[in-house]
mmCIF file of C-alpha atoms in Angstrom:
data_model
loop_
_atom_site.group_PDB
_atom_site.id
_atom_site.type_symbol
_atom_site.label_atom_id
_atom_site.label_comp_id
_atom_site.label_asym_id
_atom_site.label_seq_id
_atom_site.Cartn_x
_atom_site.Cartn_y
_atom_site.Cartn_z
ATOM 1 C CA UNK A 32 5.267 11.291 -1.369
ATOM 2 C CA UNK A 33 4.513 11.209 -5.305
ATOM 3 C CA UNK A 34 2.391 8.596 -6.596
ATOM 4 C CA UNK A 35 0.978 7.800 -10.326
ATOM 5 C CA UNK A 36 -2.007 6.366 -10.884
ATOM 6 C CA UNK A 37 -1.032 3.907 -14.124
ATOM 7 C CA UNK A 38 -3.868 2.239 -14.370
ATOM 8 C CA UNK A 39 -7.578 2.880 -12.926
ATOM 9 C CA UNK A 40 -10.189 -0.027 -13.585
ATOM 10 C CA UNK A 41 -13.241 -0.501 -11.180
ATOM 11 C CA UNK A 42 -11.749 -3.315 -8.870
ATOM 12 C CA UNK A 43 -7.937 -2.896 -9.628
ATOM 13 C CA UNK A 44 -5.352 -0.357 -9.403
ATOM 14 C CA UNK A 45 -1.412 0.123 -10.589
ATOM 15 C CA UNK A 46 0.259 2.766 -8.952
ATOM 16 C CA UNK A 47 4.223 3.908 -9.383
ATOM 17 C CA UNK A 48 4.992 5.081 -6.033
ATOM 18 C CA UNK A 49 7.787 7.829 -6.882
ATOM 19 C CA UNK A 50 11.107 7.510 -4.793
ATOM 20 C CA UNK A 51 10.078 5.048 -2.533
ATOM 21 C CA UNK A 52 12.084 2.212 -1.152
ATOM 22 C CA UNK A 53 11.276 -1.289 -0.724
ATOM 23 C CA UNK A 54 10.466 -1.189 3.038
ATOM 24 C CA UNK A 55 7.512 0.882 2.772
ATOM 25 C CA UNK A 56 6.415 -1.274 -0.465
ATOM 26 C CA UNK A 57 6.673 -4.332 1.613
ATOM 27 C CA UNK A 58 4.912 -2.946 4.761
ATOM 28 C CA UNK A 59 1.954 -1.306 2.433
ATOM 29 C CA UNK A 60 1.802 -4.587 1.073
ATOM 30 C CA UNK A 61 1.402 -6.801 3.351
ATOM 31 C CA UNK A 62 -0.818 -4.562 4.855
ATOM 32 C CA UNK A 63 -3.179 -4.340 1.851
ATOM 33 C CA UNK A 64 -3.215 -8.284 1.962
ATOM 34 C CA UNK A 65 -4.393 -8.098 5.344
ATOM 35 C CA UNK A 66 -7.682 -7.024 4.029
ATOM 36 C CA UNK A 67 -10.424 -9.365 3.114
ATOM 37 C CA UNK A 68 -11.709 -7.257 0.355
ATOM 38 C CA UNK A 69 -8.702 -7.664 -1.669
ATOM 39 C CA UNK A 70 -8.150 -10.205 -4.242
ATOM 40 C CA UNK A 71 -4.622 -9.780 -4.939
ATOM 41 C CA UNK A 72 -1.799 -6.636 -3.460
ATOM 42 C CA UNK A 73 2.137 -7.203 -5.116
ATOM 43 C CA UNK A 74 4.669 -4.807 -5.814
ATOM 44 C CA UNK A 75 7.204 -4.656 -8.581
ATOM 45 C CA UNK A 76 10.907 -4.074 -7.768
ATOM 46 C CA UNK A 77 12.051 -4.052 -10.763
ATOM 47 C CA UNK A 78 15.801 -2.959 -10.176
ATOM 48 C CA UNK A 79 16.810 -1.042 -6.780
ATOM 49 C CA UNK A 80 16.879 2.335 -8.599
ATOM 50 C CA UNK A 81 13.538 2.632 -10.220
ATOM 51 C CA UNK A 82 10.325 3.316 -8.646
ATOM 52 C CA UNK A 83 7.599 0.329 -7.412
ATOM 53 C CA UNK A 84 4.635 -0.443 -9.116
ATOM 54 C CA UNK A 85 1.951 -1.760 -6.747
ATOM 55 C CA UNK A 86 -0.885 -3.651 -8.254
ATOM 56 C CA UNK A 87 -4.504 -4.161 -6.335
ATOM 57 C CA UNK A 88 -7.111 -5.988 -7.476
ATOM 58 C CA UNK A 89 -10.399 -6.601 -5.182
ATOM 59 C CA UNK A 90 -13.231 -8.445 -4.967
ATOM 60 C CA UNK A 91 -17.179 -7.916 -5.308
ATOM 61 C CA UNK A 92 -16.425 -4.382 -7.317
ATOM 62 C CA UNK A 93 -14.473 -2.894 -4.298
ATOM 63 C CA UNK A 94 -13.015 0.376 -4.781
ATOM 64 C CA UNK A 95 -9.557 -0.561 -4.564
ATOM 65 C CA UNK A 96 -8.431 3.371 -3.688
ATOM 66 C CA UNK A 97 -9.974 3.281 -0.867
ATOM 67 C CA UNK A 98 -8.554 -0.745 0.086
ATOM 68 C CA UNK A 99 -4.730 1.242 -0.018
ATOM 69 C CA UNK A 100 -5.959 4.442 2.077
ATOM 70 C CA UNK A 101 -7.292 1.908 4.643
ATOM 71 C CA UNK A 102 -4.166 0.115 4.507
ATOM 72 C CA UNK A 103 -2.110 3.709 4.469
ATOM 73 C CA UNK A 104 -4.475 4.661 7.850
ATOM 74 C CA UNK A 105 -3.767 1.118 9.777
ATOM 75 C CA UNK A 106 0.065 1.591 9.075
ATOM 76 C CA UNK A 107 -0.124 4.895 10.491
ATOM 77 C CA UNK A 108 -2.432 3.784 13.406
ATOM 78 C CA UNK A 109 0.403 1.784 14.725
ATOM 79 C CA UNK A 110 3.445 3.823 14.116
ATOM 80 C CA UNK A 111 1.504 6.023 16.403
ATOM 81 C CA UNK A 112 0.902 3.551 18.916
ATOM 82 C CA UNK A 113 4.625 2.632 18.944
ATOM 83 C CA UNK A 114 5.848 6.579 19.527
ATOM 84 C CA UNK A 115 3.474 6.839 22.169
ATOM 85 C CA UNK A 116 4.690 3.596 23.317
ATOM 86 C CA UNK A 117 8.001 5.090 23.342
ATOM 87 C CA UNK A 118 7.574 8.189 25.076
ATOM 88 C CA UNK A 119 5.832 6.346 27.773
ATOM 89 C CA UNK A 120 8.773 4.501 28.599
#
C-alpha cells in the first residue's frame, strides 16, 4: 500500500491513499469514527479513478497517526478472527 501524507497538523491529518478502492476507504472509515478521540474521519472519492483523500481531525491534541494505525490494527484484528473463524468450520 502507498500512502501520502498531504497535510500534517497536530490534531488532523490528509492522507492520499495510492490505488486504493472505495471498500477499504469506507471500512477504515468507519472504523476511525468508531473512536472517541476523533473529531471528524471522511474520505474523498472524488471520481472512481483517482486516489482517496482521507481527512482526520481529533480532539484534546490527539495524535491523529496513531487514531488511523489503531483503526488499521482493529480492522486487522477481525479479519483475523473471521479466517480463523473459517478454518474452524
Amino acid at each position: 500500500m502507498e500512502i501520502k501524507i498531504l497535510e500534517l497538523n497536530p490534531d488532523s491529518v490528509k492522507i492520499l491513499f495510492v490505488g486504493e478502492s472505495h471498500t477499504y476507504m469506507n471500512a477504515l472509515t468507519h472504523e476511525i469514527l468508531t473512536d472517541t478521540r476523533v473529531d471528524m474521519a471522511s474520505y474523498n472519492p472524488k471520481f472512481d479513478f483517482t486516489d482517496p483523500e482521507l481527512f482526520v481531525s481529533t480532539k484534546d491534541g490527539v495524535e491523529p497517526i496513531s487514531v488511523i494505525i489503531d483503526a488499521a490494527r482493529r480492522i486487522s484484528a477481525d479479519c483475523a478472527e473471521l479466517l480463523e473463524a473459517i478454518a474452524q468450520s
